[in-house]
JSON list of C-alpha atoms in Angstrom, two decimals:
[
{"chain": "A", "resi": 3, "resn": "MET", "atom": "CA", "xyz": [-7.57, 14.84, 0.53]},
{"chain": "A", "resi": 4, "resn": "THR", "atom": "CA", "xyz": [-5.37, 13.59, 3.27]},
{"chain": "A", "resi": 5, "resn": "ASP", "atom": "CA", "xyz": [-2.40, 10.28, 2.62]},
{"chain": "A", "resi": 6, "resn": "MET", "atom": "CA", "xyz": [-3.34, 6.64, 2.64]},
{"chain": "A", "resi": 7, "resn": "LEU", "atom": "CA", "xyz": [-1.29, 3.92, 3.04]},
{"chain": "A", "resi": 8, "resn": "ILE", "atom": "CA", "xyz": [-2.90, 0.62, 2.55]},
{"chain": "A", "resi": 9, "resn": "CYS", "atom": "CA", "xyz": [-2.31, -3.21, 3.02]},
{"chain": "A", "resi": 10, "resn": "ALA", "atom": "CA", "xyz": [-2.90, -4.59, -0.29]},
{"chain": "A", "resi": 11, "resn": "ASP", "atom": "CA", "xyz": [-4.41, -7.83, 1.96]},
{"chain": "A", "resi": 12, "resn": "LEU", "atom": "CA", "xyz": [-6.88, -4.62, 3.46]},
{"chain": "A", "resi": 13, "resn": "ILE", "atom": "CA", "xyz": [-6.95, -5.63, 7.38]},
{"chain": "A", "resi": 14, "resn": "LEU", "atom": "CA", "xyz": [-5.00, -1.83, 7.87]},
{"chain": "A", "resi": 15, "resn": "LEU", "atom": "CA", "xyz": [-5.66, 1.29, 6.23]},
{"chain": "A", "resi": 16, "resn": "THR", "atom": "CA", "xyz": [-4.09, 4.08, 8.46]},
{"chain": "A", "resi": 17, "resn": "ILE", "atom": "CA", "xyz": [-4.70, 7.70, 7.40]},
{"chain": "A", "resi": 18, "resn": "VAL", "atom": "CA", "xyz": [-2.15, 11.11, 7.33]},
{"chain": "A", "resi": 19, "resn": "VAL", "atom": "CA", "xyz": [-1.30, 14.15, 7.00]},
{"chain": "A", "resi": 20, "resn": "GLY", "atom": "CA", "xyz": [0.50, 15.29, 4.23]},
{"chain": "A", "resi": 21, "resn": "GLN", "atom": "CA", "xyz": [2.71, 18.43, 3.82]},
{"chain": "A", "resi": 22, "resn": "LEU", "atom": "CA", "xyz": [0.10, 19.56, 0.70]},
{"chain": "A", "resi": 23, "resn": "SER", "atom": "CA", "xyz": [-2.63, 18.16, 2.32]},
{"chain": "A", "resi": 24, "resn": "ASN", "atom": "CA", "xyz": [-5.43, 19.96, 2.35]},
{"chain": "A", "resi": 25, "resn": "PRO", "atom": "CA", "xyz": [-6.95, 21.03, 5.30]},
{"chain": "A", "resi": 26, "resn": "GLU", "atom": "CA", "xyz": [-10.78, 21.20, 4.93]},
{"chain": "A", "resi": 27, "resn": "PHE", "atom": "CA", "xyz": [-10.20, 17.56, 4.28]},
{"chain": "A", "resi": 28, "resn": "ASN", "atom": "CA", "xyz": [-9.38, 16.47, 7.00]},
{"chain": "A", "resi": 29, "resn": "ALA", "atom": "CA", "xyz": [-11.51, 18.70, 8.98]},
{"chain": "A", "resi": 30, "resn": "THR", "atom": "CA", "xyz": [-14.71, 16.35, 7.14]},
{"chain": "A", "resi": 31, "resn": "LYS", "atom": "CA", "xyz": [-16.98, 13.83, 8.60]},
{"chain": "A", "resi": 32, "resn": "ASN", "atom": "CA", "xyz": [-15.02, 11.99, 6.05]},
{"chain": "A", "resi": 33, "resn": "LEU", "atom": "CA", "xyz": [-12.52, 10.86, 8.47]},
{"chain": "A", "resi": 34, "resn": "LEU", "atom": "CA", "xyz": [-15.13, 10.19, 10.80]},
{"chain": "A", "resi": 35, "resn": "PRO", "atom": "CA", "xyz": [-15.41, 6.15, 12.30]},
{"chain": "A", "resi": 36, "resn": "GLU", "atom": "CA", "xyz": [-19.36, 6.37, 11.41]},
{"chain": "A", "resi": 37, "resn": "VAL", "atom": "CA", "xyz": [-18.39, 7.37, 8.39]},
{"chain": "A", "resi": 38, "resn": "TYR", "atom": "CA", "xyz": [-15.72, 5.46, 6.61]},
{"chain": "A", "resi": 39, "resn": "THR", "atom": "CA", "xyz": [-16.35, 2.76, 8.58]},
{"chain": "A", "resi": 40, "resn": "THR", "atom": "CA", "xyz": [-19.05, 1.21, 7.43]},
{"chain": "A", "resi": 41, "resn": "LEU", "atom": "CA", "xyz": [-17.81, 2.68, 3.33]},
{"chain": "A", "resi": 42, "resn": "ILE", "atom": "CA", "xyz": [-14.98, -0.38, 4.10]},
{"chain": "A", "resi": 43, "resn": "GLU", "atom": "CA", "xyz": [-17.08, -3.06, 5.33]},
{"chain": "A", "resi": 44, "resn": "LYS", "atom": "CA", "xyz": [-19.88, -2.64, 1.95]},
{"chain": "A", "resi": 45, "resn": "GLY", "atom": "CA", "xyz": [-16.60, -2.22, 0.00]},
{"chain": "A", "resi": 46, "resn": "MET", "atom": "CA", "xyz": [-14.81, -5.83, 1.23]},
{"chain": "A", "resi": 47, "resn": "MET", "atom": "CA", "xyz": [-17.89, -7.11, 0.86]},
{"chain": "A", "resi": 48, "resn": "GLN", "atom": "CA", "xyz": [-18.79, -6.40, -2.26]},
{"chain": "A", "resi": 49, "resn": "GLY", "atom": "CA", "xyz": [-15.27, -7.86, -3.05]},
{"chain": "A", "resi": 50, "resn": "GLY", "atom": "CA", "xyz": [-16.49, -11.43, -1.41]},
{"chain": "A", "resi": 51, "resn": "ARG", "atom": "CA", "xyz": [-13.59, -9.61, 1.27]},
{"chain": "A", "resi": 52, "resn": "THR", "atom": "CA", "xyz": [-14.95, -11.01, 5.52]},
{"chain": "A", "resi": 53, "resn": "ARG", "atom": "CA", "xyz": [-11.88, -10.18, 7.19]},
{"chain": "A", "resi": 54, "resn": "GLN", "atom": "CA", "xyz": [-11.84, -6.99, 8.94]},
{"chain": "A", "resi": 55, "resn": "VAL", "atom": "CA", "xyz": [-9.84, -4.12, 8.72]},
{"chain": "A", "resi": 56, "resn": "LYS", "atom": "CA", "xyz": [-8.76, -2.14, 10.89]},
{"chain": "A", "resi": 57, "resn": "VAL", "atom": "CA", "xyz": [-7.94, 1.83, 10.26]},
{"chain": "A", "resi": 58, "resn": "ASP", "atom": "CA", "xyz": [-6.11, 4.38, 11.33]},
{"chain": "A", "resi": 59, "resn": "VAL", "atom": "CA", "xyz": [-6.61, 7.77, 11.85]},
{"chain": "A", "resi": 60, "resn": "CYS", "atom": "CA", "xyz": [-3.82, 10.73, 12.33]},
{"chain": "A", "resi": 61, "resn": "VAL", "atom": "CA", "xyz": [-4.72, 13.55, 10.94]},
{"chain": "A", "resi": 62, "resn": "SER", "atom": "CA", "xyz": [-3.77, 16.12, 14.14]},
{"chain": "A", "resi": 63, "resn": "ASP", "atom": "CA", "xyz": [-0.85, 18.02, 13.76]},
{"chain": "A", "resi": 64, "resn": "ASP", "atom": "CA", "xyz": [0.92, 16.41, 15.79]},
{"chain": "A", "resi": 65, "resn": "ASP", "atom": "CA", "xyz": [0.93, 13.56, 12.66]},
{"chain": "A", "resi": 66, "resn": "THR", "atom": "CA", "xyz": [1.84, 14.88, 9.90]},
{"chain": "A", "resi": 67, "resn": "VAL", "atom": "CA", "xyz": [4.88, 12.43, 8.28]},
{"chain": "A", "resi": 68, "resn": "SER", "atom": "CA", "xyz": [7.35, 11.77, 9.28]},
{"chain": "A", "resi": 69, "resn": "LYS", "atom": "CA", "xyz": [9.44, 8.40, 9.99]},
{"chain": "A", "resi": 70, "resn": "GLU", "atom": "CA", "xyz": [8.80, 9.01, 14.27]},
{"chain": "A", "resi": 71, "resn": "LEU", "atom": "CA", "xyz": [4.85, 7.82, 12.98]},
{"chain": "A", "resi": 72, "resn": "LEU", "atom": "CA", "xyz": [6.15, 5.62, 10.30]},
{"chain": "A", "resi": 73, "resn": "GLU", "atom": "CA", "xyz": [7.47, 3.88, 12.58]},
{"chain": "A", "resi": 74, "resn": "LYS", "atom": "CA", "xyz": [4.97, 4.55, 15.79]},
{"chain": "A", "resi": 75, "resn": "LEU", "atom": "CA", "xyz": [2.15, 3.31, 12.99]},
{"chain": "A", "resi": 76, "resn": "GLY", "atom": "CA", "xyz": [4.54, 0.13, 12.44]},
{"chain": "A", "resi": 77, "resn": "LEU", "atom": "CA", "xyz": [5.64, 0.49, 8.69]},
{"chain": "A", "resi": 78, "resn": "LEU", "atom": "CA", "xyz": [9.12, 1.53, 8.59]},
{"chain": "A", "resi": 79, "resn": "CYS", "atom": "CA", "xyz": [11.13, -2.25, 6.91]},
{"chain": "A", "resi": 80, "resn": "LYS", "atom": "CA", "xyz": [12.12, -4.86, 9.05]},
{"chain": "A", "resi": 81, "resn": "SER", "atom": "CA", "xyz": [14.43, -6.41, 6.75]},
{"chain": "A", "resi": 82, "resn": "ASP", "atom": "CA", "xyz": [13.29, -8.85, 5.05]},
{"chain": "A", "resi": 83, "resn": "ASP", "atom": "CA", "xyz": [10.12, -8.83, 6.84]},
{"chain": "A", "resi": 84, "resn": "GLY", "atom": "CA", "xyz": [8.22, -10.40, 2.71]},
{"chain": "A", "resi": 85, "resn": "VAL", "atom": "CA", "xyz": [6.14, -7.05, 2.49]},
{"chain": "A", "resi": 86, "resn": "ALA", "atom": "CA", "xyz": [6.75, -5.17, -0.54]},
{"chain": "A", "resi": 87, "resn": "ARG", "atom": "CA", "xyz": [5.82, -1.24, -0.32]},
{"chain": "A", "resi": 88, "resn": "VAL", "atom": "CA", "xyz": [4.79, 0.47, -2.70]},
{"chain": "A", "resi": 89, "resn": "PHE", "atom": "CA", "xyz": [4.82, 4.43, -2.72]},
{"chain": "A", "resi": 90, "resn": "LEU", "atom": "CA", "xyz": [2.35, 5.51, -5.17]},
{"chain": "A", "resi": 91, "resn": "ASP", "atom": "CA", "xyz": [4.10, 8.83, -7.62]},
{"chain": "A", "resi": 92, "resn": "CYS", "atom": "CA", "xyz": [4.16, 10.68, -10.23]},
{"chain": "A", "resi": 93, "resn": "GLY", "atom": "CA", "xyz": [7.44, 10.49, -11.61]},
{"chain": "A", "resi": 94, "resn": "ASP", "atom": "CA", "xyz": [8.49, 14.18, -12.37]},
{"chain": "A", "resi": 95, "resn": "GLU", "atom": "CA", "xyz": [9.98, 15.70, -16.44]},
{"chain": "A", "resi": 96, "resn": "THR", "atom": "CA", "xyz": [13.00, 13.74, -16.00]},
{"chain": "A", "resi": 97, "resn": "THR", "atom": "CA", "xyz": [11.87, 10.31, -14.63]},
{"chain": "A", "resi": 98, "resn": "ILE", "atom": "CA", "xyz": [8.99, 8.84, -14.76]},
{"chain": "A", "resi": 99, "resn": "PRO", "atom": "CA", "xyz": [9.14, 5.29, -11.82]},
{"chain": "A", "resi": 100, "resn": "THR", "atom": "CA", "xyz": [8.34, 1.69, -12.36]},
{"chain": "A", "resi": 101, "resn": "PRO", "atom": "CA", "xyz": [4.55, 0.51, -12.55]},
{"chain": "A", "resi": 102, "resn": "ALA", "atom": "CA", "xyz": [3.11, -1.00, -9.20]},
{"chain": "A", "resi": 103, "resn": "ARG", "atom": "CA", "xyz": [2.80, -4.17, -11.04]},
{"chain": "A", "resi": 104, "resn": "ASP", "atom": "CA", "xyz": [5.62, -4.78, -11.84]},
{"chain": "A", "resi": 105, "resn": "VAL", "atom": "CA", "xyz": [7.41, -3.83, -8.57]},
{"chain": "A", "resi": 106, "resn": "VAL", "atom": "CA", "xyz": [5.67, -5.84, -6.41]},
{"chain": "A", "resi": 107, "resn": "LEU", "atom": "CA", "xyz": [6.19, -8.09, -8.88]},
{"chain": "A", "resi": 108, "resn": "LYS", "atom": "CA", "xyz": [10.30, -8.15, -7.79]},
{"chain": "A", "resi": 109, "resn": "HIS", "atom": "CA", "xyz": [9.32, -7.81, -4.89]},
{"chain": "A", "resi": 110, "resn": "CYS", "atom": "CA", "xyz": [8.14, -11.25, -4.87]},
{"chain": "A", "resi": 111, "resn": "GLY", "atom": "CA", "xyz": [10.95, -13.16, -6.71]},
{"chain": "A", "resi": 112, "resn": "LYS", "atom": "CA", "xyz": [12.86, -12.49, -4.00]},
{"chain": "A", "resi": 113, "resn": "VAL", "atom": "CA", "xyz": [11.57, -13.19, -1.02]},
{"chain": "A", "resi": 114, "resn": "THR", "atom": "CA", "xyz": [12.11, -16.68, -0.65]},
{"chain": "A", "resi": 115, "resn": "THR", "atom": "CA", "xyz": [9.08, -17.25, 2.78]},
{"chain": "A", "resi": 116, "resn": "ALA", "atom": "CA", "xyz": [5.91, -19.31, 3.09]},
{"chain": "A", "resi": 117, "resn": "ALA", "atom": "CA", "xyz": [3.58, -16.37, 3.97]},
{"chain": "A", "resi": 118, "resn": "PRO", "atom": "CA", "xyz": [0.85, -15.45, 1.32]},
{"chain": "A", "resi": 119, "resn": "PRO", "atom": "CA", "xyz": [2.74, -12.04, 0.03]},
{"chain": "A", "resi": 120, "resn": "SER", "atom": "CA", "xyz": [1.90, -9.04, 0.96]},
{"chain": "A", "resi": 121, "resn": "ALA", "atom": "CA", "xyz": [2.47, -5.24, 0.56]},
{"chain": "A", "resi": 122, "resn": "ILE", "atom": "CA", "xyz": [1.71, -1.30, 2.48]},
{"chain": "A", "resi": 123, "resn": "ILE", "atom": "CA", "xyz": [0.74, 0.54, -0.41]},
{"chain": "A", "resi": 124, "resn": "ALA", "atom": "CA", "xyz": [1.41, 5.01, -0.28]},
{"chain": "A", "resi": 125, "resn": "VAL", "atom": "CA", "xyz": [-0.94, 7.03, -1.86]},
{"chain": "A", "resi": 126, "resn": "GLY", "atom": "CA", "xyz": [-0.22, 10.71, -0.87]},
{"chain": "A", "resi": 127, "resn": "PRO", "atom": "CA", "xyz": [-2.57, 13.68, -1.73]},
{"chain": "A", "resi": 128, "resn": "GLU", "atom": "CA", "xyz": [-4.17, 15.50, -4.53]},
{"chain": "A", "resi": 129, "resn": "ARG", "atom": "CA", "xyz": [-1.47, 18.09, -4.46]},
{"chain": "A", "resi": 130, "resn": "GLY", "atom": "CA", "xyz": [1.06, 14.54, -4.38]},
{"chain": "A", "resi": 131, "resn": "TRP", "atom": "CA", "xyz": [4.80, 14.43, -2.33]},
{"chain": "A", "resi": 132, "resn": "THR", "atom": "CA", "xyz": [6.17, 16.69, -1.39]},
{"chain": "A", "resi": 133, "resn": "ALA", "atom": "CA", "xyz": [9.88, 16.20, -1.82]},
{"chain": "A", "resi": 134, "resn": "GLU", "atom": "CA", "xyz": [11.08, 15.50, 2.01]},
{"chain": "A", "resi": 135, "resn": "GLU", "atom": "CA", "xyz": [8.20, 13.06, 2.49]},
{"chain": "A", "resi": 136, "resn": "ALA", "atom": "CA", "xyz": [9.29, 11.16, -0.78]},
{"chain": "A", "resi": 137, "resn": "ALA", "atom": "CA", "xyz": [12.57, 11.18, 0.93]},
{"chain": "A", "resi": 138, "resn": "LEU", "atom": "CA", "xyz": [11.37, 9.75, 3.78]},
{"chain": "A", "resi": 139, "resn": "PHE", "atom": "CA", "xyz": [9.37, 6.68, 2.01]},
{"chain": "A", "resi": 140, "resn": "VAL", "atom": "CA", "xyz": [12.23, 5.55, -0.44]},
{"chain": "A", "resi": 141, "resn": "SER", "atom": "CA", "xyz": [15.32, 6.69, 1.26]},
{"chain": "A", "resi": 142, "resn": "GLU", "atom": "CA", "xyz": [14.60, 5.98, 4.81]},
{"chain": "A", "resi": 143, "resn": "CYS", "atom": "CA", "xyz": [11.44, 3.55, 4.83]},
{"chain": "A", "resi": 144, "resn": "GLY", "atom": "CA", "xyz": [12.18, 0.53, 2.78]},
{"chain": "A", "resi": 145, "resn": "PHE", "atom": "CA", "xyz": [9.20, 1.86, -0.09]},
{"chain": "A", "resi": 146, "resn": "GLU", "atom": "CA", "xyz": [10.08, 1.65, -4.31]},
{"chain": "A", "resi": 147, "resn": "SER", "atom": "CA", "xyz": [8.62, 4.59, -6.25]},
{"chain": "A", "resi": 148, "resn": "ALA", "atom": "CA", "xyz": [5.51, 3.22, -8.43]},
{"chain": "A", "resi": 149, "resn": "THR", "atom": "CA", "xyz": [3.23, 4.73, -11.11]},
{"chain": "A", "resi": 150, "resn": "LEU", "atom": "CA", "xyz": [-0.23, 3.33, -11.73]},
{"chain": "A", "resi": 151, "resn": "GLY", "atom": "CA", "xyz": [0.41, 4.69, -14.89]},
{"chain": "A", "resi": 152, "resn": "ASN", "atom": "CA", "xyz": [0.78, 8.49, -17.26]},
{"chain": "A", "resi": 153, "resn": "SER", "atom": "CA", "xyz": [-2.50, 9.66, -16.15]},
{"chain": "A", "resi": 154, "resn": "ILE", "atom": "CA", "xyz": [-2.92, 11.67, -12.31]},
{"chain": "A", "resi": 155, "resn": "LEU", "atom": "CA", "xyz": [-5.79, 10.63, -10.68]},
{"chain": "A", "resi": 156, "resn": "ARG", "atom": "CA", "xyz": [-8.23, 12.09, -7.58]},
{"chain": "A", "resi": 157, "resn": "VAL", "atom": "CA", "xyz": [-7.37, 9.62, -4.28]},
{"chain": "A", "resi": 158, "resn": "ASP", "atom": "CA", "xyz": [-10.12, 8.17, -3.99]},
{"chain": "A", "resi": 159, "resn": "THR", "atom": "CA", "xyz": [-9.35, 6.55, -7.57]},
{"chain": "A", "resi": 160, "resn": "ALA", "atom": "CA", "xyz": [-5.72, 6.00, -7.01]},
{"chain": "A", "resi": 161, "resn": "VAL", "atom": "CA", "xyz": [-6.27, 4.22, -3.58]},
{"chain": "A", "resi": 162, "resn": "ILE", "atom": "CA", "xyz": [-8.80, 1.83, -5.58]},
{"chain": "A", "resi": 163, "resn": "ALA", "atom": "CA", "xyz": [-6.40, 1.58, -8.90]},
{"chain": "A", "resi": 164, "resn": "GLY", "atom": "CA", "xyz": [-3.29, 0.69, -6.75]},
{"chain": "A", "resi": 165, "resn": "LEU", "atom": "CA", "xyz": [-5.57, -1.98, -4.73]},
{"chain": "A", "resi": 166, "resn": "GLY", "atom": "CA", "xyz": [-6.71, -3.31, -8.00]},
{"chain": "A", "resi": 167, "resn": "ILE", "atom": "CA", "xyz": [-2.69, -3.35, -9.71]},
{"chain": "A", "resi": 168, "resn": "VAL", "atom": "CA", "xyz": [-1.66, -4.78, -6.16]},
{"chain": "A", "resi": 169, "resn": "SER", "atom": "CA", "xyz": [-4.18, -7.69, -5.02]},
{"chain": "A", "resi": 170, "resn": "ALA", "atom": "CA", "xyz": [-3.70, -9.15, -9.12]},
{"chain": "A", "resi": 171, "resn": "ALA", "atom": "CA", "xyz": [0.01, -8.91, -8.69]},
{"chain": "A", "resi": 172, "resn": "LEU", "atom": "CA", "xyz": [-0.37, -10.15, -5.06]},
{"chain": "A", "resi": 173, "resn": "ASP", "atom": "CA", "xyz": [-2.22, -12.81, -6.65]},
{"chain": "A", "resi": 174, "resn": "GLU", "atom": "CA", "xyz": [0.21, -13.37, -9.35]},
{"chain": "A", "resi": 175, "resn": "CYS", "atom": "CA", "xyz": [2.75, -13.98, -7.20]},
{"chain": "A", "resi": 176, "resn": "HIS", "atom": "CA", "xyz": [0.84, -16.17, -5.47]},
{"chain": "A", "resi": 177, "resn": "ARG", "atom": "CA", "xyz": [-0.49, -18.31, -7.81]},
{"chain": "A", "resi": 178, "resn": "GLU", "atom": "CA", "xyz": [3.36, -18.50, -8.88]},
{"chain": "A", "resi": 179, "resn": "ARG", "atom": "CA", "xyz": [4.56, -20.40, -5.60]},
{"chain": "A", "resi": 180, "resn": "ILE", "atom": "CA", "xyz": [2.63, -23.06, -4.86]},
{"chain": "A", "resi": 181, "resn": "ARG", "atom": "CA", "xyz": [3.22, -23.69, -8.57]},
{"chain": "A", "resi": 182, "resn": "GLU", "atom": "CA", "xyz": [6.57, -24.32, -8.27]},
{"chain": "A", "resi": 183, "resn": "ALA", "atom": "CA", "xyz": [5.76, -26.05, -4.49]},
{"chain": "A", "resi": 184, "resn": "GLY", "atom": "CA", "xyz": [3.77, -28.15, -6.90]},
{"chain": "A", "resi": 185, "resn": "ASN", "atom": "CA", "xyz": [6.43, -28.51, -9.61]},
{"chain": "A", "resi": 186, "resn": "ASP", "atom": "CA", "xyz": [9.44, -29.24, -6.46]},
{"chain": "A", "resi": 187, "resn": "SER", "atom": "CA", "xyz": [7.18, -31.85, -4.78]},
{"chain": "A", "resi": 188, "resn": "LYS", "atom": "CA", "xyz": [7.01, -33.39, -8.39]},
{"chain": "A", "resi": 189, "resn": "ARG", "atom": "CA", "xyz": [10.37, -32.97, -8.90]},
{"chain": "A", "resi": 190, "resn": "GLN", "atom": "CA", "xyz": [11.22, -34.51, -4.97]},
{"chain": "A", "resi": 191, "resn": "ARG", "atom": "CA", "xyz": [8.80, -37.46, -5.29]},
{"chain": "A", "resi": 192, "resn": "MET", "atom": "CA", "xyz": [10.40, -38.67, -8.85]},
{"chain": "A", "resi": 193, "resn": "SER", "atom": "CA", "xyz": [14.05, -38.70, -7.81]},
{"chain": "A", "resi": 194, "resn": "ASP", "atom": "CA", "xyz": [13.29, -40.68, -4.81]}
]
């Protein structure tokens, strides 16, 4: 399967080719708009979401994961843009990344804007990310390594699990911001 980059308030789904992506999958009908559009629309309706989803499919040989491609797609880190960038990774024998929920909550704690929290999730192909791709996302593009747990998941399962975990963390962060804003206004009224 191909790498997927997902915004947790799912308005954008970008599919790109990683070095370890399965070329046979890239050539299947699964990446045709008439196939994935219907699936996305049904999934969004089942989840009670009605916002239109934009899908970018970049599966040509010229569109492999690179800084230039991520810049073209608008996925590079802009200083203090308020977006948590979550790079899903299994880790290796010596390091295990932070749980995805914790990465999002830590990021939310740093953001001071009133805008609703948002995130971008990078999910690798079933064969995993290469060291070069990991370095690009983490070192150059502002993503933070995160894990969904000890199990190695299929890409389609990782996408669903990642969206669920990150969406729940974003909802938690948003509720906390609302609660804090209510407490701040209550304190303000009391001091007046």
